PDB file of C-alpha atoms in Angstrom:
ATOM      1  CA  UNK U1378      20.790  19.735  -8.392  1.00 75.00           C
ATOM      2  CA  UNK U1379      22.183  16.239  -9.322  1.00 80.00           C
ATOM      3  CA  UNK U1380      24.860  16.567  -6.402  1.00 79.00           C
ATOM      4  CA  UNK U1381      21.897  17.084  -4.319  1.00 75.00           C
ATOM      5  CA  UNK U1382      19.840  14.259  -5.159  1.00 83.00           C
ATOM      6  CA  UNK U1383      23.022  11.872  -5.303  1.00 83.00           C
ATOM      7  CA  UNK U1384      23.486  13.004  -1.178  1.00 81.00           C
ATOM      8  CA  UNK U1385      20.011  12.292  -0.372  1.00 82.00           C
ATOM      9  CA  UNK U1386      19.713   9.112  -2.246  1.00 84.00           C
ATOM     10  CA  UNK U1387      23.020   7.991  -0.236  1.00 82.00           C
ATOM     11  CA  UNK U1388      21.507   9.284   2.920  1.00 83.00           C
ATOM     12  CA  UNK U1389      18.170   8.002   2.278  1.00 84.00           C
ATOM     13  CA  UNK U1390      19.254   4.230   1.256  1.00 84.00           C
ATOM     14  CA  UNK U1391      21.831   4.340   4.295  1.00 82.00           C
ATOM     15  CA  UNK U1392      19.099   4.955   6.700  1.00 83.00           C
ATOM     16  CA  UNK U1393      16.824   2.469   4.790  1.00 84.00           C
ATOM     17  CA  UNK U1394      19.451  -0.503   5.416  1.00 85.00           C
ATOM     18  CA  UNK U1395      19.692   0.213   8.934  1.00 82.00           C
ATOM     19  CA  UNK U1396      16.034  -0.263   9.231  1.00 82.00           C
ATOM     20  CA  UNK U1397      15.772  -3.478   7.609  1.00 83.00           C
ATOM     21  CA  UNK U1398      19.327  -4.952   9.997  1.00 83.00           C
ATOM     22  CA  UNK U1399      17.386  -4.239  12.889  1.00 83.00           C
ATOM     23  CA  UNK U1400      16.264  -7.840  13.259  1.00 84.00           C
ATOM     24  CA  UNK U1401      14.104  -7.450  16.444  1.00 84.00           C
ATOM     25  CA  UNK U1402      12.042  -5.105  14.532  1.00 83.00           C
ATOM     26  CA  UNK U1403      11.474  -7.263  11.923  1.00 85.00           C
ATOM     27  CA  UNK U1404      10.217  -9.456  13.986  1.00 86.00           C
ATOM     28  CA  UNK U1405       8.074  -7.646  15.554  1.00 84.00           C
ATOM     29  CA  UNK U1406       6.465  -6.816  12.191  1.00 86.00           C
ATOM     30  CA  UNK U1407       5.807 -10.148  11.559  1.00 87.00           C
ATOM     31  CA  UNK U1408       4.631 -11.502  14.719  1.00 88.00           C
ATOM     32  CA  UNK U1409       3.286  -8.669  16.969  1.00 88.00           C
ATOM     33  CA  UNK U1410       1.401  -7.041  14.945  1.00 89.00           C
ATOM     34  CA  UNK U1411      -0.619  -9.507  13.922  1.00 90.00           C
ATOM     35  CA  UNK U1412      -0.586 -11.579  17.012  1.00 90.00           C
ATOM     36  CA  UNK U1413      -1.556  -7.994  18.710  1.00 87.00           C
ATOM     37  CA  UNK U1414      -4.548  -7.283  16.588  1.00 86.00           C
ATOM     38  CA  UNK U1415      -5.806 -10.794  16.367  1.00 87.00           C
ATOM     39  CA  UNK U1416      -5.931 -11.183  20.305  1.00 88.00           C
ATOM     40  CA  UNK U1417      -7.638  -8.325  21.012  1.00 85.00           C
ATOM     41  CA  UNK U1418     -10.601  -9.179  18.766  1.00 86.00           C
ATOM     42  CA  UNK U1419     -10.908 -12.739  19.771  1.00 87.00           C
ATOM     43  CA  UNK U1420     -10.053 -12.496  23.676  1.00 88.00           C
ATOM     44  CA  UNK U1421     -12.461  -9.206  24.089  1.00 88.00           C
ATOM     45  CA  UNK U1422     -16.213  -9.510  24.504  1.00 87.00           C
ATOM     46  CA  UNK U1423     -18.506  -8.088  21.463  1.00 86.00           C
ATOM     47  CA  UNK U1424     -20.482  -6.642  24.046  1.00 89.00           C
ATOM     48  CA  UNK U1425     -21.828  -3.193  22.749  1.00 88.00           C
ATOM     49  CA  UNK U1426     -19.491  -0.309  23.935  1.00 88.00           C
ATOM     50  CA  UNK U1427     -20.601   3.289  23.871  1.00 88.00           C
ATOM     51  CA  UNK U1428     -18.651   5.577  21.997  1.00 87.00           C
ATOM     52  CA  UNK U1429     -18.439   9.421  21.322  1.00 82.00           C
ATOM     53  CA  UNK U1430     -17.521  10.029  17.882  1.00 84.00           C
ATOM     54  CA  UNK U1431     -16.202  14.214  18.195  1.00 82.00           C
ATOM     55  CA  UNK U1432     -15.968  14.220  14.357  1.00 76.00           C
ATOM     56  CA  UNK U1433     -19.432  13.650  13.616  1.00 78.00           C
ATOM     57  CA  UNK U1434     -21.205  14.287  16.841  1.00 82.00           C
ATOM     58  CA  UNK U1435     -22.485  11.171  16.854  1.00 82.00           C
ATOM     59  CA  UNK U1436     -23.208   8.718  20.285  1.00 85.00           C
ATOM     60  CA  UNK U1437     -22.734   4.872  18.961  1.00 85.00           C
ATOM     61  CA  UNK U1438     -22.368   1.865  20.701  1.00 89.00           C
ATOM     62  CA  UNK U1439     -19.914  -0.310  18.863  1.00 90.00           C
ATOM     63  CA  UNK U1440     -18.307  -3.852  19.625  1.00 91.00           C
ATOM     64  CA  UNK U1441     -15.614  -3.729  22.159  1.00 89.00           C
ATOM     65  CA  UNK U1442     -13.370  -5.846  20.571  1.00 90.00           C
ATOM     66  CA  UNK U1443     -13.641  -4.250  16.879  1.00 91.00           C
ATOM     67  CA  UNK U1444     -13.170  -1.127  19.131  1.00 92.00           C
ATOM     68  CA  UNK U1445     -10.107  -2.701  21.238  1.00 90.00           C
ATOM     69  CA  UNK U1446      -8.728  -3.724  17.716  1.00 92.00           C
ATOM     70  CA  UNK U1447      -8.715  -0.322  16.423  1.00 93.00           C
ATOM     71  CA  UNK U1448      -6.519   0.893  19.460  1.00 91.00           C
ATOM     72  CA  UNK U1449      -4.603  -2.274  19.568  1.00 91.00           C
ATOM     73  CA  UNK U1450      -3.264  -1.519  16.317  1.00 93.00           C
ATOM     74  CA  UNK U1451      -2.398   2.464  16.665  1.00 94.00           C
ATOM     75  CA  UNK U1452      -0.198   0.816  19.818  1.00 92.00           C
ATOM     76  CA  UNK U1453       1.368  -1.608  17.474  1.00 92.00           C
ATOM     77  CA  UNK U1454       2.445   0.427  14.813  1.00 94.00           C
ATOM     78  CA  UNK U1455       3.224   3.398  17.502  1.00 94.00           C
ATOM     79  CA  UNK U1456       5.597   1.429  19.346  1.00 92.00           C
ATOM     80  CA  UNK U1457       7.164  -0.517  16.477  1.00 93.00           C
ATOM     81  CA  UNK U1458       8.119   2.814  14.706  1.00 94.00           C
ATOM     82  CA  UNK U1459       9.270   4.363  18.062  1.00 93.00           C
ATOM     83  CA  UNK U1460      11.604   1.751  18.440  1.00 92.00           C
ATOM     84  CA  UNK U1461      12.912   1.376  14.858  1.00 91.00           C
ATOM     85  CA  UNK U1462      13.160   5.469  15.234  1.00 90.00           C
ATOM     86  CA  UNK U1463      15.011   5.615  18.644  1.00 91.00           C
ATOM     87  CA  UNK U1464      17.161   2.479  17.541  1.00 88.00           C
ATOM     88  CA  UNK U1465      18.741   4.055  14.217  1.00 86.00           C
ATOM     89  CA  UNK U1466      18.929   7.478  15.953  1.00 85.00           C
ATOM     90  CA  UNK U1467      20.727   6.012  18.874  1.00 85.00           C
ATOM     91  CA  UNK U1468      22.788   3.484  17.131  1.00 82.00           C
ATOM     92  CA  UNK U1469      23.881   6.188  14.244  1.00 76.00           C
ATOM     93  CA  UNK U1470      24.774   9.221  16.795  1.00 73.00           C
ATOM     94  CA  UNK U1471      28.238   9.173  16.089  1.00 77.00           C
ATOM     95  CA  UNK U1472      28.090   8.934  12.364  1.00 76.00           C
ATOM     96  CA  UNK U1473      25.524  11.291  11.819  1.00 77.00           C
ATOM     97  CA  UNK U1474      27.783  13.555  13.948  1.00 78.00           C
ATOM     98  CA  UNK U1475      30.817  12.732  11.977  1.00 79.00           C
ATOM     99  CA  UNK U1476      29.164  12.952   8.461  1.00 78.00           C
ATOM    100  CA  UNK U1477      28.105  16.361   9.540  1.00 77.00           C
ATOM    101  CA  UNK U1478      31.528  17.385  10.723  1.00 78.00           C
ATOM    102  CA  UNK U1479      33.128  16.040   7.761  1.00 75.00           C
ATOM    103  CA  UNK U1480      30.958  18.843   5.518  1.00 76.00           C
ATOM    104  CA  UNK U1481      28.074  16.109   4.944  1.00 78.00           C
ATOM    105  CA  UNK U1482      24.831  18.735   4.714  1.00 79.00           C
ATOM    106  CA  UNK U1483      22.852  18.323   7.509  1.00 79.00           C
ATOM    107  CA  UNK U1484      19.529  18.983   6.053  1.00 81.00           C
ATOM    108  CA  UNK U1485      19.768  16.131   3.349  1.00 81.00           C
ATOM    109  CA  UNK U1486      20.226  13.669   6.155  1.00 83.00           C
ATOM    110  CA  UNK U1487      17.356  15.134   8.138  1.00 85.00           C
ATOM    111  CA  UNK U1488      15.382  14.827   4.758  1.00 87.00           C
ATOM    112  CA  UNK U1489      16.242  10.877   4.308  1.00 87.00           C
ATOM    113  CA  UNK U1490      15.608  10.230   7.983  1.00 88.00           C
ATOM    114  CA  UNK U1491      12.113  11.444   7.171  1.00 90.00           C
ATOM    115  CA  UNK U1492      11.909  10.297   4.243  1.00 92.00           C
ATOM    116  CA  UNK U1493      12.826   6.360   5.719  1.00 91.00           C
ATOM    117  CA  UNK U1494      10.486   7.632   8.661  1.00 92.00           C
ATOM    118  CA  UNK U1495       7.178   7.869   6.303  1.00 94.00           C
ATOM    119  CA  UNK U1496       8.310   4.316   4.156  1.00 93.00           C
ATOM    120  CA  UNK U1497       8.405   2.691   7.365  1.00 92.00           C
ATOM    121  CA  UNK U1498       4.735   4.254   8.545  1.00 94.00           C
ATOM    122  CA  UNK U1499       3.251   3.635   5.185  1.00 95.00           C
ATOM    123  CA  UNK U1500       3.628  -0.353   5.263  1.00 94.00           C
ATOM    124  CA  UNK U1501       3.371  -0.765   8.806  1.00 94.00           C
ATOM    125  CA  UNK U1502      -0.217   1.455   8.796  1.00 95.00           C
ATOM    126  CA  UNK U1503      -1.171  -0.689   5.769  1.00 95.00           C
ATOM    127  CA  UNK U1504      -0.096  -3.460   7.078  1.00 94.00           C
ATOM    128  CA  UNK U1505      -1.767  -3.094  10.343  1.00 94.00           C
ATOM    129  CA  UNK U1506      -5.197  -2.083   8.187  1.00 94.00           C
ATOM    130  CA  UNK U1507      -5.076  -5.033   6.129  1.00 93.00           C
ATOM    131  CA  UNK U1508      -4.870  -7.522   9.568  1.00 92.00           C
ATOM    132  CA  UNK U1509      -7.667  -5.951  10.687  1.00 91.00           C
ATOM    133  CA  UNK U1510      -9.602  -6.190   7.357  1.00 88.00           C
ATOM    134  CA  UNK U1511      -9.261  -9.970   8.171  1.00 88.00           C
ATOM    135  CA  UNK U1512     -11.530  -9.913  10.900  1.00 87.00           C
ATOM    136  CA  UNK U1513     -14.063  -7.475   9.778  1.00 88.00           C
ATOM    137  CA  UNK U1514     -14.957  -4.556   7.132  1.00 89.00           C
ATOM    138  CA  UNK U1515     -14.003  -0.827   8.953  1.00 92.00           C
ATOM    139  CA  UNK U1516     -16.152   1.376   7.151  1.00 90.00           C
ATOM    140  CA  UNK U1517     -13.549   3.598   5.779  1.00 93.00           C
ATOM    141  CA  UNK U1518     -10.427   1.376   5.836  1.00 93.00           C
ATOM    142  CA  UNK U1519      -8.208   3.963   3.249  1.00 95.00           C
ATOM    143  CA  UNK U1520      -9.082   6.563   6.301  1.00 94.00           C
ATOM    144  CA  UNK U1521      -7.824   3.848   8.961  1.00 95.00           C
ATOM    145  CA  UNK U1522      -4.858   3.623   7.207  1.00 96.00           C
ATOM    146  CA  UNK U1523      -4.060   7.076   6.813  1.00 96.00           C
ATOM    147  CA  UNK U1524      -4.955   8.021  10.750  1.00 95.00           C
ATOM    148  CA  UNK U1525      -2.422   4.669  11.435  1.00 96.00           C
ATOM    149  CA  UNK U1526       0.399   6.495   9.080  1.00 97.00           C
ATOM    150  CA  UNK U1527       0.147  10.006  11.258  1.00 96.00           C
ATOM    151  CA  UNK U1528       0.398   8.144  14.613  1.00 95.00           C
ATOM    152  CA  UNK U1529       3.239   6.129  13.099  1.00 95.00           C
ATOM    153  CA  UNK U1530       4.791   8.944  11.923  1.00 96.00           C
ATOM    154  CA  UNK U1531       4.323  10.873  15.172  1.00 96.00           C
ATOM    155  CA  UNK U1532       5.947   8.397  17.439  1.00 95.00           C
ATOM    156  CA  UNK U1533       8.669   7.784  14.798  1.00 93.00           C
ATOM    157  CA  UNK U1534       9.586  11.903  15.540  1.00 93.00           C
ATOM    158  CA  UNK U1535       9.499  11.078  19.294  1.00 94.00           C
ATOM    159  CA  UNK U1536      11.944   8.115  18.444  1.00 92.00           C
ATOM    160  CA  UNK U1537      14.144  10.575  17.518  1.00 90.00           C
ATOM    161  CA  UNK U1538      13.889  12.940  20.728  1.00 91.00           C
ATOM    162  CA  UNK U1539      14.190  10.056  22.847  1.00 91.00           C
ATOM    163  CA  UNK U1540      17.443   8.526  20.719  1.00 87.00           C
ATOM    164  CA  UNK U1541      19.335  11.981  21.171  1.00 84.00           C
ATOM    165  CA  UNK U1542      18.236  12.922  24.694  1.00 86.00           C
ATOM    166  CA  UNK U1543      18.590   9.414  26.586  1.00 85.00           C
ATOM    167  CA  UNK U1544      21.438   7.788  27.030  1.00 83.00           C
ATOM    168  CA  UNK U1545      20.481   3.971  27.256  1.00 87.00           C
ATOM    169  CA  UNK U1546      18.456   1.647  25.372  1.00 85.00           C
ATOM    170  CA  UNK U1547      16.685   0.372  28.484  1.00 88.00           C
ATOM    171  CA  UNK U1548      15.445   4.246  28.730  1.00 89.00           C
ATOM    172  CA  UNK U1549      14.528   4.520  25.489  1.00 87.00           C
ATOM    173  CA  UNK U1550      12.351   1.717  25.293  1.00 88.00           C
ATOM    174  CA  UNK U1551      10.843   2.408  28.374  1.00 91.00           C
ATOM    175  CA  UNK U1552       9.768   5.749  27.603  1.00 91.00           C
ATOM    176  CA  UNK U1553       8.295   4.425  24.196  1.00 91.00           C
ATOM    177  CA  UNK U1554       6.587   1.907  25.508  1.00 90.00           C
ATOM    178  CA  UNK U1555       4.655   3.774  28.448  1.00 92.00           C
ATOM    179  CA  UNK U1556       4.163   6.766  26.190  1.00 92.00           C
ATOM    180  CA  UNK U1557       2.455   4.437  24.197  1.00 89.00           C
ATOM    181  CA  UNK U1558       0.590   2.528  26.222  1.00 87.00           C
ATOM    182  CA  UNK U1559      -1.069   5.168  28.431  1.00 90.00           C
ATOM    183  CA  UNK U1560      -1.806   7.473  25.297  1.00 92.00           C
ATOM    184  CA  UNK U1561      -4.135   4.662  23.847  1.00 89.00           C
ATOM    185  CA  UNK U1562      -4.988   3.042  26.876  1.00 88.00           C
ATOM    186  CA  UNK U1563      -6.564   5.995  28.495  1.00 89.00           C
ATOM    187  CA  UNK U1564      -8.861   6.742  25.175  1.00 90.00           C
ATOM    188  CA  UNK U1565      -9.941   3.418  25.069  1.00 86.00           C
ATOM    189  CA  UNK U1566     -13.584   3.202  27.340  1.00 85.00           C
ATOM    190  CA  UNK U1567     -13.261  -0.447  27.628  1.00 85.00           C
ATOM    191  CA  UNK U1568      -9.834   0.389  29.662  1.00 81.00           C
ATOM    192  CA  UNK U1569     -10.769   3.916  31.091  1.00 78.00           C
ATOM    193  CA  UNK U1570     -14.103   5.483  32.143  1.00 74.00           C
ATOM    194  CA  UNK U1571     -12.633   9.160  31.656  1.00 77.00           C
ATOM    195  CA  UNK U1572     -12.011   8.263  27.295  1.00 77.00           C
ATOM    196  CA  UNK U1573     -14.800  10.895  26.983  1.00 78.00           C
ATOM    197  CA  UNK U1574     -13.162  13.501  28.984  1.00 82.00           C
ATOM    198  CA  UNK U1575     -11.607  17.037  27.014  1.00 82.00           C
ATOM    199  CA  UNK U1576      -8.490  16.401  28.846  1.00 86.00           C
ATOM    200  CA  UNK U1577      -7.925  13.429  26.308  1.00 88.00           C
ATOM    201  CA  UNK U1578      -7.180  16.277  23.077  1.00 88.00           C
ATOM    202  CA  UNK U1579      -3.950  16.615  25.004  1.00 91.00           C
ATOM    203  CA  UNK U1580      -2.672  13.147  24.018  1.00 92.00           C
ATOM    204  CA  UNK U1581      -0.326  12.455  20.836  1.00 93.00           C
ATOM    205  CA  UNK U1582      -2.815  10.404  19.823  1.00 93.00           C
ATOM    206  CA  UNK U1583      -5.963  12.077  20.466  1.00 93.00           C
ATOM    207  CA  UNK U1584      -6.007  12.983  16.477  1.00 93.00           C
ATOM    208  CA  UNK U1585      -5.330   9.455  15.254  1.00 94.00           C
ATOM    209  CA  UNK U1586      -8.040   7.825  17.930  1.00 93.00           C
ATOM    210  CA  UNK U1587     -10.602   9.821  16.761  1.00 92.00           C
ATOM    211  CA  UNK U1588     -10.243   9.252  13.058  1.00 94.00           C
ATOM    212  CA  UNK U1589      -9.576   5.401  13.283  1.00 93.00           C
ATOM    213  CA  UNK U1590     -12.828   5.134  15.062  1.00 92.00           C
ATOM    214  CA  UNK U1591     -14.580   7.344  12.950  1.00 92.00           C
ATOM    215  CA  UNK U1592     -13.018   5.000   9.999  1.00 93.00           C
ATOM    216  CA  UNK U1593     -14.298   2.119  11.933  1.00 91.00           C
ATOM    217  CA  UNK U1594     -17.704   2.666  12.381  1.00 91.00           C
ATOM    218  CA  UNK U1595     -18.647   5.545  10.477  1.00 88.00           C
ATOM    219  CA  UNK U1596     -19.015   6.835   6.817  1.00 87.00           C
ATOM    220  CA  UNK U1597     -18.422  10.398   7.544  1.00 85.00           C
ATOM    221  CA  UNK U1598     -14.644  11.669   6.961  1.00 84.00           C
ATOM    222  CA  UNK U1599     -12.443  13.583   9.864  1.00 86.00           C
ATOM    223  CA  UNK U1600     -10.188  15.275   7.947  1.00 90.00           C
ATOM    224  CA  UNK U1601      -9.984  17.359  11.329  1.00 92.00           C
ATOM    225  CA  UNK U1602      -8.498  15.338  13.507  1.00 93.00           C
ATOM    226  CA  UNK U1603      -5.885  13.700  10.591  1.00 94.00           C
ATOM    227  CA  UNK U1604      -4.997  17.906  10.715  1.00 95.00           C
ATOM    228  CA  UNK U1605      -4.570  17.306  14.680  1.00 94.00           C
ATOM    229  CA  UNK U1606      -2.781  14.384  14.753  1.00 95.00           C
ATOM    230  CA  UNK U1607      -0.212  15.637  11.756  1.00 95.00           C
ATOM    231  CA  UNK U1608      -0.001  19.120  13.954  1.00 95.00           C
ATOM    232  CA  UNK U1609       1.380  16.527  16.665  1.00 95.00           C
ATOM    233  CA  UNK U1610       3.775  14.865  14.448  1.00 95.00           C
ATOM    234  CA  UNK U1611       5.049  18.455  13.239  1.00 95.00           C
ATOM    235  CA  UNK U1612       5.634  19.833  16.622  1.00 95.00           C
ATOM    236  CA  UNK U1613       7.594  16.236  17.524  1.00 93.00           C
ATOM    237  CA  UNK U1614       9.674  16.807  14.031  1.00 92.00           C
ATOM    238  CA  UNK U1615      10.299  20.101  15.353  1.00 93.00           C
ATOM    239  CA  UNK U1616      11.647  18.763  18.261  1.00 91.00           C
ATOM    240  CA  UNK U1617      13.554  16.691  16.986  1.00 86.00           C
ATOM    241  CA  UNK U1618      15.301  18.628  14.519  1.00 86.00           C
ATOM    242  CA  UNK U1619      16.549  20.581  17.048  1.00 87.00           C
ATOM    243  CA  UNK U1620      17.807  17.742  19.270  1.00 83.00           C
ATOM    244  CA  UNK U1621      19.528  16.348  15.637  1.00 79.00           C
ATOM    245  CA  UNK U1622      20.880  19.631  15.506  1.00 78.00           C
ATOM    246  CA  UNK U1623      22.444  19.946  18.542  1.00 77.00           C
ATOM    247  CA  UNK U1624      23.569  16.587  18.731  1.00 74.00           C
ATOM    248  CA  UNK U1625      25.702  16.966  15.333  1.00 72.00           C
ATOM    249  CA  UNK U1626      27.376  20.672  16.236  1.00 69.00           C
ATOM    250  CA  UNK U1627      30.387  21.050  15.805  1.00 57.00           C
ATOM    251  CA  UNK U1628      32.259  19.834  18.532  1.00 46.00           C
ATOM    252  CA  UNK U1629      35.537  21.761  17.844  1.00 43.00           C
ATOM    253  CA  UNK U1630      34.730  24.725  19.966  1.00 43.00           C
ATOM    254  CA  UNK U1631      36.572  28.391  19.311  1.00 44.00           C
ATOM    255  CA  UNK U1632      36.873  29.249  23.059  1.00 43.00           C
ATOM    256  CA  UNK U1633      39.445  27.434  23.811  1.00 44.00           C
ATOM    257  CA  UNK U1634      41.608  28.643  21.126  1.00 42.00           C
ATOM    258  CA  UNK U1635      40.730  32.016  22.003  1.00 44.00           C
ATOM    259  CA  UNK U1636      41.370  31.686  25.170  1.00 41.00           C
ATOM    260  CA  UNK U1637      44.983  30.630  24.808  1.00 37.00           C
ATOM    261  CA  UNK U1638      45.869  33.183  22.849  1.00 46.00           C
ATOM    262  CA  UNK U1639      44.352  35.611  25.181  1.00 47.00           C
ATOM    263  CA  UNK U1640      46.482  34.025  27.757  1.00 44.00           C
ATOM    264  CA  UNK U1641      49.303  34.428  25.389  1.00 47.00           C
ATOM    265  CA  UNK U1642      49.174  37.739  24.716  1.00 47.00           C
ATOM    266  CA  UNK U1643      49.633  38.763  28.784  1.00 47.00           C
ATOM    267  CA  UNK U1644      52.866  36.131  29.260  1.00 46.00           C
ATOM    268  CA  UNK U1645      55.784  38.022  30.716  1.00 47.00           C
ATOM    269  CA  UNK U1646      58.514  37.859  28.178  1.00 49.00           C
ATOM    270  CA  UNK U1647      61.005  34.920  29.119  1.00 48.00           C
ATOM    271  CA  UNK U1648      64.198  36.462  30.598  1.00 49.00           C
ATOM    272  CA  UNK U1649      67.422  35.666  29.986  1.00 50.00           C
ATOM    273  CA  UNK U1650      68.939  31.754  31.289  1.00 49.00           C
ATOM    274  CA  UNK U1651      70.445  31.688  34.839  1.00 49.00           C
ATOM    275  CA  UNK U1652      73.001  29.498  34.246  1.00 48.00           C
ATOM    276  CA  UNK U1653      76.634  29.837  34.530  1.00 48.00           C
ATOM    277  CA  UNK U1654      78.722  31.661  31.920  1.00 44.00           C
ATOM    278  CA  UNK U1655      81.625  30.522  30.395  1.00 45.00           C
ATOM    279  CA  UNK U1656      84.555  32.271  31.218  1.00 39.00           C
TER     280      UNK U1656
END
């Protein structure tokens, strides 16, 4: 048990460090987030905007930019922890692959990748919660925070897929970023007249929408859609796994090996030298 726990904690405080190198990330911690969520309430109109909450049934009309807030910040923390995902999965390929080779058990390094996955969520969801408190009171703010830390968590899986699948940063980042922006922008009925529609539930997000907006302007709970939106992140983990999987096999393949010696096995025998004999 103690060898165990000594290979996670290594694992887990490797992946840790790499999170807190990436600079760029950092920074956008510190200044998009804020800058993101502060923007959107002050540029947007409080004009009333109607609203179907699913969870309680309910039809509200709520301020568009407390509304544009809420979504502002699920695409912050989405896209930071995509990145930060997708960055140490596609910057640590190789070692990851070699630590596995080398005997390194693969399923303590998939635990400290999730376990750096949900350290990372936690502060940026109550990070992103407590900007927002600045600017007004969400009803349920511990629920807020919570629907922020499954979306985070979510996009931090698809990181992953994306890190082991593409094979350039530029990808990556586009993928994450238009993943992102479409998912939220699309449930948002400031941005799109269909937010309303069924065909919404099919979004990664759909869970985490519906909860922060029920922890915006509403008492009731939607325990729910937190179940949705951690079914999402599950399925993406899933995913993942399998592309972490694959990408640390064993490269050192038996075929070949086989194959020679069944080549081998069928060589004529060599005969005897053709050269001249001494006399």
């Amino acid at each position: 048990m103690k060898r165990h726990l000594s290979l996670y904690a290594v694992a887990a405080r490797y992946d840790l460090i790499e999170h807190a190198r990436n600079r760029f990330a950092m920074l956008l911690v510190v200044l998009y987030v804020p800058t993101w969520v502060t923007l959107a309430y002050l540029v947007i109109p409080d004009k009333a905007v109607p609203v179907h909450l699913r969870a309680t049934g309910q039809d509200l009309a709520v301020p568009g930019n407390e509304l544009t807030q809420i979504t502002g910040a699920i695409n912050a923390v989405t896209l930071i922890t995509g990145f930060m995902m997708f960055a140490a999965t596609f910057n640590g390929s190789r070692f990851d692959r070699r630590l596995a080779m080398a005997g390194y058990p693969r399923f303590h390094l998939v635990l400290a990748k999730t376990t750096s996955l949900a350290i990372t969520s936690a502060l940026l969801a109550a990070y992103a919660t407590a900007v927002t408190y600045t600017a007004w009171t969400p009803r349920r703010p511990l629920l807020l925070a919570t629907a922020l830390f499954c979306a985070a968590m979510t996009y931090g899986a698809l990181g992953v897929i994306f890190g082991s699948v593409l094979h350039r940063e530029v990808e990556g980042m586009f993928a994450l970023i238009m993943t992102s922006v479409i998912d939220v922008a699309l449930q948002n009925p400031i941005s799109s007249s269909g937010a309303n529609s069924s065909l919404m539930q099919l979004l990664p997000s759909y869970g985490t929408v519906q909860a922060a907006t029920t922890a915006g302007f509403s008492t009731a709970a939607a325990p729910a859609y937190v179940a949705i939106q951690l079914t999402w992140f599950a399925a993406a983990a899933f995913l993942g796994l399998l592309t972490f999987r694959h990408r640390t096999r064993n490269a050192l393949s038996r075929r070949p090996a086989a194959t020679f010696r069944k080549a081998g096995a069928h060589r004529e025998p060599a005969g005897p030298p053709t050269g001249r004999c001494a006399s």
